[in-house]
Coordinates of C-alpha atoms in Angstrom, one line a residue:
Chain C
M1 CA -0.7 -30.8 1.3
G2 CA 0.4 -28.8 -1.7
M3 CA 1.6 -25.2 -1.4
T4 CA 0.6 -22.1 -3.2
L5 CA 3.2 -20.1 -5.3
T6 CA 3.6 -17.6 -2.4
Q7 CA 4.0 -20.5 0.1
K8 CA 6.7 -22.1 -2.1
I9 CA 8.7 -18.9 -2.1
L10 CA 8.3 -18.5 1.6
A11 CA 9.2 -22.1 2.3
N12 CA 12.4 -21.8 0.3
A13 CA 13.3 -18.6 2.2
S14 CA 12.7 -20.3 5.5
C15 CA 14.8 -23.3 4.4
R16 CA 11.9 -25.6 5.0
E17 CA 10.4 -28.3 2.8
N18 CA 6.9 -27.5 3.9
I19 CA 5.1 -24.6 5.5
K20 CA 1.4 -24.1 6.0
T21 CA -1.1 -21.3 6.4
G22 CA -0.8 -19.6 9.8
D23 CA 2.8 -20.5 10.5
L24 CA 4.9 -17.7 11.8
I25 CA 8.3 -17.5 10.1
N26 CA 11.3 -15.2 10.4
I27 CA 13.0 -15.1 7.0
K28 CA 15.9 -13.4 5.2
V29 CA 14.9 -10.6 2.9
D30 CA 16.4 -9.8 -0.4
I31 CA 15.5 -6.1 -0.7
V32 CA 14.3 -3.6 1.9
L33 CA 12.7 -0.5 0.5
G34 CA 11.6 2.9 2.0
N35 CA 10.6 6.3 0.7
D36 CA 10.9 9.9 1.9
I37 CA 7.8 9.6 4.2
T38 CA 8.5 6.2 5.8
T39 CA 12.3 6.0 5.9
P40 CA 12.8 8.9 8.4
V41 CA 10.6 7.1 10.9
A42 CA 12.6 3.9 10.3
I43 CA 15.9 5.7 10.7
R44 CA 14.7 7.2 14.0
E45 CA 13.9 3.6 15.3
F46 CA 17.2 2.2 13.9
K47 CA 19.2 4.7 15.8
K48 CA 17.1 4.8 18.9
Y49 CA 17.9 1.2 19.5
G50 CA 21.6 1.7 19.0
F51 CA 22.1 0.0 15.6
K52 CA 25.1 1.3 13.8
K53 CA 25.3 -0.5 10.5
V54 CA 22.7 -1.8 8.1
F55 CA 22.9 -5.5 7.5
D56 CA 23.9 -5.1 3.8
N57 CA 24.2 -1.7 2.1
N58 CA 23.5 -3.4 -1.3
R59 CA 20.1 -4.7 -0.2
I60 CA 18.5 -1.5 0.8
A61 CA 16.7 0.9 -1.5
I62 CA 15.7 4.4 -0.4
V63 CA 13.8 6.3 -3.0
L64 CA 12.7 9.9 -2.5
D65 CA 9.5 10.0 -4.4
H66 CA 6.5 11.2 -2.4
F67 CA 7.2 14.9 -1.8
V68 CA 10.1 15.6 -4.2
P69 CA 11.4 18.0 -5.5
N70 CA 10.5 19.0 -2.0
K71 CA 7.2 20.8 -1.6
D72 CA 8.1 22.7 1.6
I73 CA 10.6 23.0 4.3
K74 CA 9.3 20.1 6.4
S75 CA 9.5 17.7 3.5
A76 CA 13.0 19.0 2.6
E77 CA 14.1 18.1 6.2
Q78 CA 12.7 14.6 5.8
S79 CA 14.6 14.2 2.5
K80 CA 17.7 15.4 4.2
V81 CA 17.4 12.8 6.9
C82 CA 17.2 10.1 4.2
R83 CA 20.1 11.6 2.2
E84 CA 22.4 11.8 5.2
F85 CA 21.6 8.3 6.3
A86 CA 22.1 6.9 2.8
H87 CA 25.6 8.6 2.6
E88 CA 26.6 7.5 6.1
Q89 CA 25.6 3.9 5.4
N90 CA 26.8 3.9 1.8
I91 CA 23.4 2.7 0.5
K92 CA 23.9 1.5 -3.0
H93 CA 20.3 2.1 -4.1
F94 CA 19.7 5.6 -3.0
Y95 CA 17.7 7.7 -5.5
D96 CA 17.4 11.4 -5.2
V97 CA 16.0 14.1 -7.5
G98 CA 17.3 13.6 -11.0
K99 CA 17.7 9.8 -10.6
M100 CA 14.5 9.0 -8.7
G101 CA 11.3 7.7 -10.0
I102 CA 8.2 6.5 -8.3
E103 CA 9.6 3.6 -6.3
H104 CA 7.4 0.8 -7.6
A105 CA 8.1 1.7 -11.2
L106 CA 11.8 2.4 -10.6
L107 CA 12.9 -0.8 -8.8
P108 CA 11.8 -3.2 -11.5
E109 CA 13.0 -0.9 -14.3
L110 CA 16.5 -0.9 -12.8
G111 CA 16.5 -4.7 -12.1
I112 CA 16.8 -4.2 -8.4
V113 CA 14.0 -6.7 -7.8
T114 CA 13.6 -10.1 -9.5
S115 CA 11.7 -13.3 -9.6
G116 CA 11.7 -15.4 -6.5
D117 CA 12.8 -12.5 -4.3
I118 CA 11.6 -11.7 -0.8
I119 CA 10.9 -8.0 -0.8
I120 CA 9.6 -5.7 1.9
G121 CA 8.9 -2.1 1.5
A122 CA 7.7 0.6 3.9
D123 CA 5.0 1.5 1.4
S124 CA 1.7 -0.4 1.0
H125 CA 2.1 -0.7 -2.8
T126 CA 5.3 -2.7 -2.5
C127 CA 3.0 -5.6 -3.6
T128 CA 3.7 -4.4 -7.1
Y129 CA 6.7 -6.7 -7.6
G130 CA 4.6 -9.8 -7.4
A131 CA 4.2 -9.2 -11.1
L132 CA 7.8 -10.6 -11.4
G133 CA 7.0 -13.8 -9.5
A134 CA 8.4 -12.4 -6.3
F135 CA 7.0 -12.4 -2.8
S136 CA 6.7 -8.7 -2.1
T137 CA 4.7 -6.9 0.5
G138 CA 4.1 -3.6 2.2
V139 CA 5.1 -3.1 5.9
G140 CA 5.6 -0.2 8.3
S141 CA 8.6 1.9 9.2
T142 CA 9.5 -0.2 12.3
D143 CA 9.5 -3.3 10.1
M144 CA 11.9 -1.5 7.7
A145 CA 14.1 -0.6 10.7
Y146 CA 14.1 -4.2 11.9
A147 CA 15.0 -5.5 8.4
M148 CA 17.7 -2.9 7.9
A149 CA 19.3 -3.9 11.2
T150 CA 18.9 -7.7 10.9
G151 CA 18.2 -8.6 7.3
Y152 CA 15.2 -10.6 8.5
E153 CA 11.4 -10.1 8.7
W154 CA 8.6 -11.9 10.4
F155 CA 5.5 -13.1 8.5
R156 CA 2.5 -15.2 9.1
V157 CA 2.2 -17.6 6.1
P158 CA -0.9 -16.5 4.1
S159 CA -3.6 -18.6 2.5
A160 CA -4.5 -17.6 -1.0
M161 CA -7.3 -16.7 -3.3
K162 CA -6.8 -18.0 -6.9
V163 CA -7.9 -15.6 -9.6
V164 CA -8.2 -17.5 -12.9
L165 CA -8.0 -15.1 -15.9
N166 CA -9.3 -16.5 -19.2
G167 CA -9.8 -15.0 -22.6
K168 CA -8.3 -11.8 -23.9
L169 CA -8.9 -8.1 -23.1
N170 CA -10.7 -5.8 -25.4
E171 CA -8.6 -3.0 -26.9
N172 CA -10.3 -0.3 -24.8
C173 CA -9.3 -2.1 -21.6
S174 CA -6.1 -2.6 -19.6
G175 CA -4.8 -4.2 -16.4
K176 CA -6.4 -1.4 -14.4
D177 CA -9.9 -2.5 -15.6
I178 CA -9.1 -6.0 -14.5
I179 CA -8.0 -5.2 -11.0
L180 CA -10.8 -2.7 -10.4
T181 CA -13.3 -5.3 -11.6
I182 CA -11.8 -7.9 -9.2
I183 CA -11.9 -5.4 -6.3
G184 CA -15.5 -4.5 -7.2
K185 CA -16.3 -8.2 -7.0
I186 CA -14.5 -9.2 -3.8
G187 CA -14.5 -5.9 -1.9
V188 CA -11.7 -3.9 -0.1
D189 CA -11.2 -6.6 2.4
G190 CA -12.1 -9.5 0.1
A191 CA -8.5 -10.9 0.2
L192 CA -7.6 -9.7 3.7
Y193 CA -4.3 -11.3 5.0
K194 CA -4.3 -13.5 1.8
S195 CA -2.3 -13.8 -1.4
L196 CA -4.0 -13.1 -4.7
E197 CA -2.5 -15.5 -7.2
F198 CA -3.2 -14.7 -10.8
V199 CA -3.3 -17.7 -13.2
G200 CA -5.0 -18.9 -16.3
D201 CA -4.7 -18.7 -20.1
G202 CA -5.5 -15.0 -20.1
V203 CA -2.2 -14.2 -18.3
K204 CA -0.1 -14.7 -21.4
S205 CA -1.8 -11.8 -23.2
L206 CA -1.0 -9.4 -20.3
S207 CA 2.1 -7.2 -20.6
M208 CA 4.4 -6.6 -17.7
D209 CA 3.0 -3.2 -17.3
D210 CA -0.5 -4.7 -17.0
R211 CA 0.8 -7.2 -14.4
F212 CA 2.5 -4.5 -12.4
C213 CA -0.7 -2.5 -12.3
I214 CA -2.7 -5.6 -11.2
C215 CA -0.4 -6.6 -8.4
N216 CA 0.0 -2.9 -7.4
M217 CA -3.7 -2.8 -6.3
A218 CA -3.8 -6.2 -4.6
I219 CA -3.5 -4.2 -1.4
E220 CA -6.8 -2.4 -2.3
A221 CA -8.5 -5.8 -1.8
G222 CA -6.7 -6.2 1.5
A223 CA -4.2 -8.7 0.2
K224 CA -0.8 -9.4 1.6
N225 CA 0.6 -9.8 -1.8
G226 CA -0.4 -10.3 -5.4
I227 CA 1.6 -12.6 -7.6
F228 CA 2.0 -14.0 -11.2
E229 CA 4.0 -17.1 -12.1
Y230 CA 7.2 -16.5 -14.0
D231 CA 6.7 -17.0 -17.8
D232 CA 8.2 -15.9 -21.1
I233 CA 7.0 -12.4 -20.7
T234 CA 8.7 -12.1 -17.3
K235 CA 11.8 -13.7 -18.7
K236 CA 12.0 -11.1 -21.5
Y237 CA 11.5 -8.3 -19.0
L238 CA 14.2 -9.5 -16.7
D239 CA 16.8 -10.5 -19.2
N240 CA 19.7 -7.9 -19.3
R241 CA 18.1 -6.1 -16.4
E242 CA 18.2 -8.0 -13.1
E243 CA 21.2 -7.5 -10.9
R244 CA 20.8 -10.7 -9.0
K245 CA 20.0 -14.2 -10.2
R246 CA 16.3 -15.0 -10.5
K247 CA 14.7 -18.0 -8.8
I248 CA 11.7 -19.6 -10.4
F249 CA 8.9 -21.2 -8.4
K250 CA 5.6 -22.8 -9.3
A251 CA 2.5 -23.5 -7.2
D252 CA 2.0 -27.2 -6.5
E253 CA -0.5 -29.0 -8.6
D254 CA -2.4 -29.8 -5.4
A255 CA -2.1 -26.4 -3.8
V256 CA -5.1 -25.5 -1.6
Y257 CA -6.9 -22.2 -2.1
D258 CA -9.4 -20.5 0.1
E259 CA -11.4 -19.5 -2.9
V260 CA -11.2 -19.5 -6.7
I261 CA -12.6 -16.8 -8.8
N262 CA -12.9 -16.8 -12.6
I263 CA -12.6 -13.8 -14.7
N264 CA -13.4 -13.8 -18.4
L265 CA -11.2 -11.0 -19.8
N266 CA -13.4 -10.7 -22.9
E267 CA -16.2 -9.5 -20.7
I268 CA -14.2 -6.8 -18.9
E269 CA -15.4 -3.3 -19.8
P270 CA -13.8 0.1 -19.0
V271 CA -14.7 0.6 -15.3
V272 CA -14.4 3.4 -12.8
S273 CA -14.1 3.1 -9.0
C274 CA -16.4 5.8 -7.5
P275 CA -15.9 7.6 -4.2
H276 CA -15.1 6.8 -1.5
L277 CA -13.9 3.2 -1.7
P278 CA -12.0 1.3 -4.4
E279 CA -14.7 -1.4 -4.3
N280 CA -17.4 1.0 -5.6
V281 CA -16.9 0.0 -9.2
K282 CA -19.2 1.0 -12.0
R283 CA -19.0 0.9 -15.8
A284 CA -17.4 4.1 -17.2
K285 CA -20.2 4.6 -19.7
E286 CA -22.8 4.8 -16.9
L287 CA -21.1 7.8 -15.4
K288 CA -21.5 10.4 -18.2
N289 CA -23.4 12.7 -15.8
I290 CA -20.2 13.1 -13.7
K291 CA -18.5 16.3 -14.7
I292 CA -14.8 16.6 -13.8
D293 CA -12.5 19.4 -12.8
Q294 CA -9.2 17.5 -12.9
V295 CA -7.5 14.5 -14.5
V296 CA -4.4 12.8 -13.1
I297 CA -2.5 10.3 -15.2
G298 CA 0.5 8.7 -13.4
S299 CA 1.4 7.1 -10.1
C300 CA 2.9 3.7 -9.1
T301 CA -0.3 2.2 -10.5
N302 CA -0.3 3.7 -14.0
G303 CA 2.7 5.9 -14.6
R304 CA 4.6 3.4 -16.9
L305 CA 5.4 3.7 -20.5
E306 CA 2.4 1.8 -21.8
D307 CA 0.2 4.0 -19.7
M308 CA 1.7 7.1 -21.2
I309 CA 1.3 5.6 -24.7
S310 CA -2.3 4.8 -24.0
A311 CA -3.0 8.4 -22.9
Y312 CA -1.1 9.7 -25.9
E313 CA -3.1 7.7 -28.4
V314 CA -6.3 9.3 -27.0
L315 CA -4.9 12.9 -26.5
K316 CA -2.9 13.4 -29.7
G317 CA -4.4 16.0 -31.9
K318 CA -7.2 16.6 -29.4
K319 CA -7.8 19.2 -26.7
V320 CA -8.4 18.8 -23.0
K321 CA -11.9 20.3 -22.3
D322 CA -11.9 23.9 -21.2
G323 CA -12.0 24.2 -17.5
V324 CA -10.4 20.8 -16.9
R325 CA -6.9 20.5 -15.5
C326 CA -5.0 17.5 -16.9
I327 CA -1.9 16.5 -15.0
I328 CA 0.3 13.8 -16.4
I329 CA 3.2 12.4 -14.5
P330 CA 5.6 9.8 -16.0
A331 CA 6.7 7.5 -13.2
T332 CA 10.5 7.5 -13.8
M333 CA 13.1 9.7 -15.5
N334 CA 13.6 6.9 -18.1
I335 CA 9.9 6.9 -18.9
Y336 CA 10.0 10.7 -19.0
K337 CA 12.9 10.7 -21.4
E338 CA 11.3 8.0 -23.5
C339 CA 8.2 10.1 -23.7
I340 CA 10.3 13.1 -24.9
D341 CA 12.1 11.0 -27.5
R342 CA 8.8 9.6 -28.9
G343 CA 7.2 13.1 -29.1
I344 CA 4.6 12.0 -26.5
I345 CA 5.1 14.9 -24.1
K346 CA 4.9 17.5 -27.0
E347 CA 1.4 16.1 -27.8
F348 CA 0.4 16.1 -24.2
I349 CA 1.3 19.8 -24.0
N350 CA -0.4 20.6 -27.3
A351 CA -3.5 19.0 -25.9
G352 CA -3.4 21.4 -23.0
A353 CA -2.1 19.0 -20.3
V354 CA 0.7 19.8 -17.8
V355 CA 3.6 17.2 -17.5
S356 CA 5.5 16.9 -14.3
T357 CA 8.7 15.1 -13.4
P358 CA 8.1 11.9 -11.3
T359 CA 6.3 12.3 -8.0
C360 CA 3.6 10.6 -5.9
G361 CA 2.3 14.1 -5.0
P362 CA -1.3 14.3 -6.1
C363 CA -2.2 10.6 -5.5
L364 CA -2.1 11.0 -1.7
G365 CA -3.0 14.7 -1.6
G366 CA 0.5 15.8 -1.0
Y367 CA 0.9 18.5 -3.7
M368 CA 0.9 18.9 -7.5
G369 CA -2.9 18.8 -7.9
I370 CA -4.8 19.2 -4.7
L371 CA -8.6 19.4 -5.0
A372 CA -10.7 22.2 -3.5
K373 CA -14.1 21.6 -1.8
G374 CA -16.6 20.0 -4.1
E375 CA -14.1 19.3 -6.9
R376 CA -14.0 16.0 -8.8
C377 CA -11.0 14.3 -10.3
I378 CA -10.7 11.2 -12.5
S379 CA -7.4 9.6 -11.7
T380 CA -5.3 6.6 -12.7
T381 CA -4.1 6.4 -9.0
N382 CA -5.1 3.7 -6.5
R383 CA -7.2 5.2 -3.7
N384 CA -10.3 7.3 -3.5
F385 CA -10.8 7.6 0.2
V386 CA -12.4 10.7 1.8
G387 CA -9.9 13.6 1.4
R388 CA -7.3 11.4 -0.4
M389 CA -6.5 14.1 -3.0
G390 CA -7.4 17.2 -1.0
H391 CA -10.5 18.6 0.6
I392 CA -12.7 16.1 2.5
E393 CA -15.6 17.2 0.3
S394 CA -13.7 16.5 -2.9
E395 CA -14.1 13.3 -5.0
V396 CA -11.7 10.9 -6.7
Y397 CA -12.8 8.5 -9.4
L398 CA -10.2 5.7 -10.2
A399 CA -9.8 4.6 -13.8
S400 CA -7.3 3.4 -16.5
P401 CA -5.1 5.9 -18.4
M402 CA -7.3 5.5 -21.5
T403 CA -10.6 6.2 -19.7
A404 CA -9.0 9.2 -17.8
A405 CA -7.6 10.6 -21.1
K406 CA -11.0 10.2 -22.8
S407 CA -12.7 11.9 -19.9
A408 CA -10.2 14.8 -20.0
I409 CA -11.3 15.6 -23.6
A410 CA -15.0 15.1 -22.8
G411 CA -15.0 17.0 -19.5
Y412 CA -17.1 14.2 -17.9
I413 CA -16.4 10.6 -17.2
T414 CA -16.7 8.5 -20.4
D415 CA -15.4 5.2 -21.8
Chain H
M1 CA -7.9 -0.9 31.8
V2 CA -11.1 1.2 31.7
G3 CA -12.0 3.6 29.0
K4 CA -14.7 5.3 27.0
V5 CA -15.5 4.2 23.5
F6 CA -15.1 6.2 20.3
K7 CA -17.1 4.2 17.8
Y8 CA -16.5 4.2 14.0
G9 CA -17.7 2.0 11.0
D10 CA -16.1 -0.3 8.5
N11 CA -13.0 0.4 6.4
V12 CA -11.6 3.3 8.5
D13 CA -8.5 4.1 6.3
T14 CA -5.2 5.5 7.3
D15 CA -5.9 8.6 5.2
V16 CA -8.6 9.6 7.7
I17 CA -6.6 8.5 10.7
I18 CA -3.7 10.8 9.7
P19 CA -4.2 12.7 6.4
A20 CA -1.2 12.7 4.1
R21 CA -1.1 16.5 4.0
Y22 CA 0.5 16.2 7.5
L23 CA 3.1 13.5 6.6
N24 CA 5.8 16.1 6.2
I25 CA 5.7 16.4 10.0
S26 CA 8.2 14.2 11.7
D27 CA 7.4 15.1 15.3
V28 CA 4.9 12.6 16.6
C29 CA 3.5 15.0 19.2
E30 CA 2.7 17.6 16.6
L31 CA 1.4 14.9 14.2
S32 CA -0.9 13.5 16.9
T33 CA -3.0 16.8 17.0
H34 CA -4.4 15.8 13.6
C35 CA -5.4 12.2 14.7
M36 CA -8.7 11.1 13.1
E37 CA -9.2 14.7 11.8
D38 CA -11.0 13.7 8.5
I39 CA -13.5 11.4 10.1
D40 CA -14.0 13.0 13.5
I41 CA -12.8 16.6 13.7
N42 CA -13.2 16.8 17.5
F43 CA -11.5 13.5 18.3
V44 CA -8.3 15.0 19.7
K45 CA -10.3 17.5 21.9
K46 CA -12.6 14.8 23.3
V47 CA -10.3 11.8 23.8
N48 CA -8.9 11.1 27.3
K49 CA -6.2 8.7 28.5
D50 CA -7.2 5.0 28.3
D51 CA -10.1 5.7 25.9
I52 CA -10.8 3.0 23.4
I53 CA -11.4 3.1 19.6
V54 CA -14.0 0.5 18.4
A55 CA -14.7 -0.1 14.7
G56 CA -16.0 -2.6 12.2
Y57 CA -14.2 -4.5 9.5
N58 CA -10.8 -3.7 7.9
F59 CA -9.7 -0.9 10.3
G60 CA -6.6 0.9 9.1
C61 CA -6.8 0.0 5.5
G62 CA -4.8 1.8 2.8
S63 CA -1.4 3.3 3.2
S64 CA 1.4 1.6 5.2
R65 CA 2.1 4.8 7.2
E66 CA 3.1 3.9 10.7
H67 CA 2.1 7.4 11.6
A68 CA -1.5 6.1 11.9
P69 CA -1.0 3.7 14.9
L70 CA 1.6 6.2 16.3
V71 CA -0.8 9.1 16.5
I72 CA -3.5 6.9 18.1
K73 CA -0.9 5.7 20.7
E74 CA 0.3 9.3 21.2
N75 CA -3.3 10.3 22.1
K76 CA -3.0 7.7 24.9
V77 CA -5.7 5.5 23.5
S78 CA -5.4 2.3 25.4
C79 CA -6.4 -0.1 22.6
V80 CA -8.2 -0.4 19.3
I81 CA -11.0 -3.0 19.0
A82 CA -12.3 -4.0 15.6
K83 CA -14.1 -6.8 13.8
S84 CA -10.9 -7.0 11.6
F85 CA -7.8 -5.0 10.8
A86 CA -6.0 -4.3 7.6
R87 CA -2.8 -6.3 7.7
I88 CA -0.2 -3.6 7.6
F89 CA -2.0 -1.6 10.3
Y90 CA -2.2 -4.8 12.4
R91 CA 1.6 -5.5 12.2
N92 CA 2.5 -1.9 12.7
S93 CA 0.5 -1.8 15.9
I94 CA 2.2 -4.9 17.2
N95 CA 5.6 -3.5 16.2
I96 CA 5.1 -0.2 18.0
G97 CA 3.3 -1.7 21.0
L98 CA -0.3 -0.4 20.5
P99 CA -2.6 -3.1 21.8
I100 CA -5.2 -4.2 19.2
I101 CA -8.0 -6.7 19.6
E102 CA -10.0 -8.5 16.9
C103 CA -13.6 -9.0 18.3
D104 CA -16.5 -10.2 16.2
K105 CA -18.9 -8.7 18.7
A106 CA -17.6 -5.1 18.1
D107 CA -21.1 -4.3 16.7
E108 CA -22.6 -4.7 20.2
I109 CA -20.4 -1.9 21.4
D110 CA -21.7 1.7 21.0
N111 CA -20.2 5.2 21.2
E112 CA -19.4 6.3 24.7
D113 CA -19.9 2.8 26.2
I114 CA -17.5 2.2 29.1
L115 CA -15.3 -0.9 28.6
N116 CA -12.9 -2.7 30.9
V117 CA -10.3 -4.6 28.8
D118 CA -8.5 -7.5 30.6
F119 CA -5.7 -8.7 28.3
E120 CA -4.5 -11.3 30.8
K121 CA -7.9 -13.0 31.0
G122 CA -8.8 -12.3 27.4
I123 CA -12.1 -10.5 28.3
I124 CA -13.7 -7.3 27.3
E125 CA -16.3 -6.2 29.9
N126 CA -18.9 -3.7 28.6
R127 CA -19.9 -1.9 31.9
T128 CA -22.5 0.2 30.1
K129 CA -24.4 -2.8 28.7
N130 CA -23.3 -5.2 31.4
K131 CA -22.0 -7.7 28.8
K132 CA -18.7 -9.6 28.4
Y133 CA -16.9 -10.6 25.2
N134 CA -14.1 -13.1 24.9
I135 CA -11.1 -12.2 22.8
N136 CA -8.4 -14.3 21.2
V137 CA -4.9 -14.2 22.7
F138 CA -1.9 -13.6 20.5
P139 CA 0.4 -16.4 19.4
D140 CA 3.7 -16.8 21.4
F141 CA 6.0 -15.2 18.9
I142 CA 3.8 -12.0 18.8
K143 CA 3.5 -12.1 22.6
K144 CA 7.3 -12.1 22.7
I145 CA 7.5 -9.0 20.5
I146 CA 5.0 -7.3 22.7
S147 CA 6.6 -8.3 26.0
S148 CA 10.0 -7.1 24.7
G149 CA 8.3 -3.7 24.2
G150 CA 8.0 -3.8 20.4
L151 CA 9.9 -5.2 17.4
M152 CA 13.0 -3.1 17.8
S153 CA 13.5 -4.0 21.5
Y154 CA 13.0 -7.6 20.4
A155 CA 15.6 -7.2 17.7
K156 CA 18.0 -5.7 20.2
E157 CA 17.7 -8.7 22.4
Q158 CA 18.0 -11.2 19.6
Y159 CA 20.8 -9.6 17.6
N160 CA 22.7 -7.6 20.2
G161 CA 22.6 -4.6 17.9

């Protein structure tokens, strides 16, 4: 029986000709990732069980991105734990303030992850790197500790849902509208324990930034991983960037999928995911009665250069509506610098927005844009659960950078 | 193991199990005082040793934070029963030794029911409703992790850390 793309990568990593859905495998990992929230817990476990050295100091990435520059004493202590461990273990890929970026934008940008890799990260949005044709999935801190100690990780081989993308996106839409539309269709547990494999003619019109955004939110459909096949666009992105050799895999012709869903990209419209679940997807133009207090443009989902450009195209020469706070956060220092060089940040500021250095802060209600009781925010982030961005009676609406920027000017949700 | 049920619905996410505003806290004991705070403000006050959380589909969805199963375990909850679990929460629970059970009859269990969970026999007995539900046993590899006392103890045995 043929294997899916994900199964092909896992089979190779487990040195087996064939694996099937449900098999439990213990495989070597290429990169182990953690952040300032999850790494301290992993370090505690690592030390508690008497491990002295990480399996390979070149294969571990520790990125301080959630609460940095530190928002308070407690988060400073957590960063310190990571920093000391990174120095003690001589961790090659340790990124502190000044070099850090939001982990899932930073790792691909620096070429730390590549096609065919097995990547685990103690952060649920680690599924982002599937955009490069890698098997990449989020795990917990104990998994991170185990992988740091042994270089291995256990998995149950997933089945897959095939998502066939045909046609071409309209100009007012982006990868975010695609993935929100899919989550709206299949629900927040629609792909539970499965791979989401994105194929079809429409893929070739999607940029890497669109693909990162789509794979990033695979977890919001419950998926284990999201993945695109390696193609010319992947090649162009990886050339002169990757630090290890890429491996290229393809799904078998006779691969078996649990389900196939077809998406016509021409029919995709700007959409918004309404409180309090990412599956509550509605057309942006139907929500004009929703007034907003805050706009957030950034995050591991939509803080990349194309996202910044998309917001810039809308905001340049315009003004954010009086009474609306517009917070823009480029995801890495390189993106931040590029935005300065291109004059993008100047236009954001002229429009009345505030621009922060990279942080996950507001997305998870950490800091840098917490909502008060009854407040509403349209955000390019990935979750709109109860209390996600602040008070349990606040509301988060998820959208693309373009829709968020247009709404910032209008003062209400608009397409 | 006998305990009283705290019943919740579908898609209980890790943000309500342990809100991110507390993730700057490293001490599990302090962290555990905020367990379930955004879905059930009185949970920590009401919960007793061996009590059981029962929920619908996709329990533990969202963030990968291991703090979520950790605070449930720290509150001495004996197990979580749900119709399905989000996958990261599922593996985190196994890895830290919090027993979790997938049970498609979770709908038949109500708040404050008294359950007796027998992991050996694979049976949940609902003493309030006088009903029994069968549960699936874990595959051998996962049993090995659990019997080692969690993933790190297993690693210690396998790799002589």
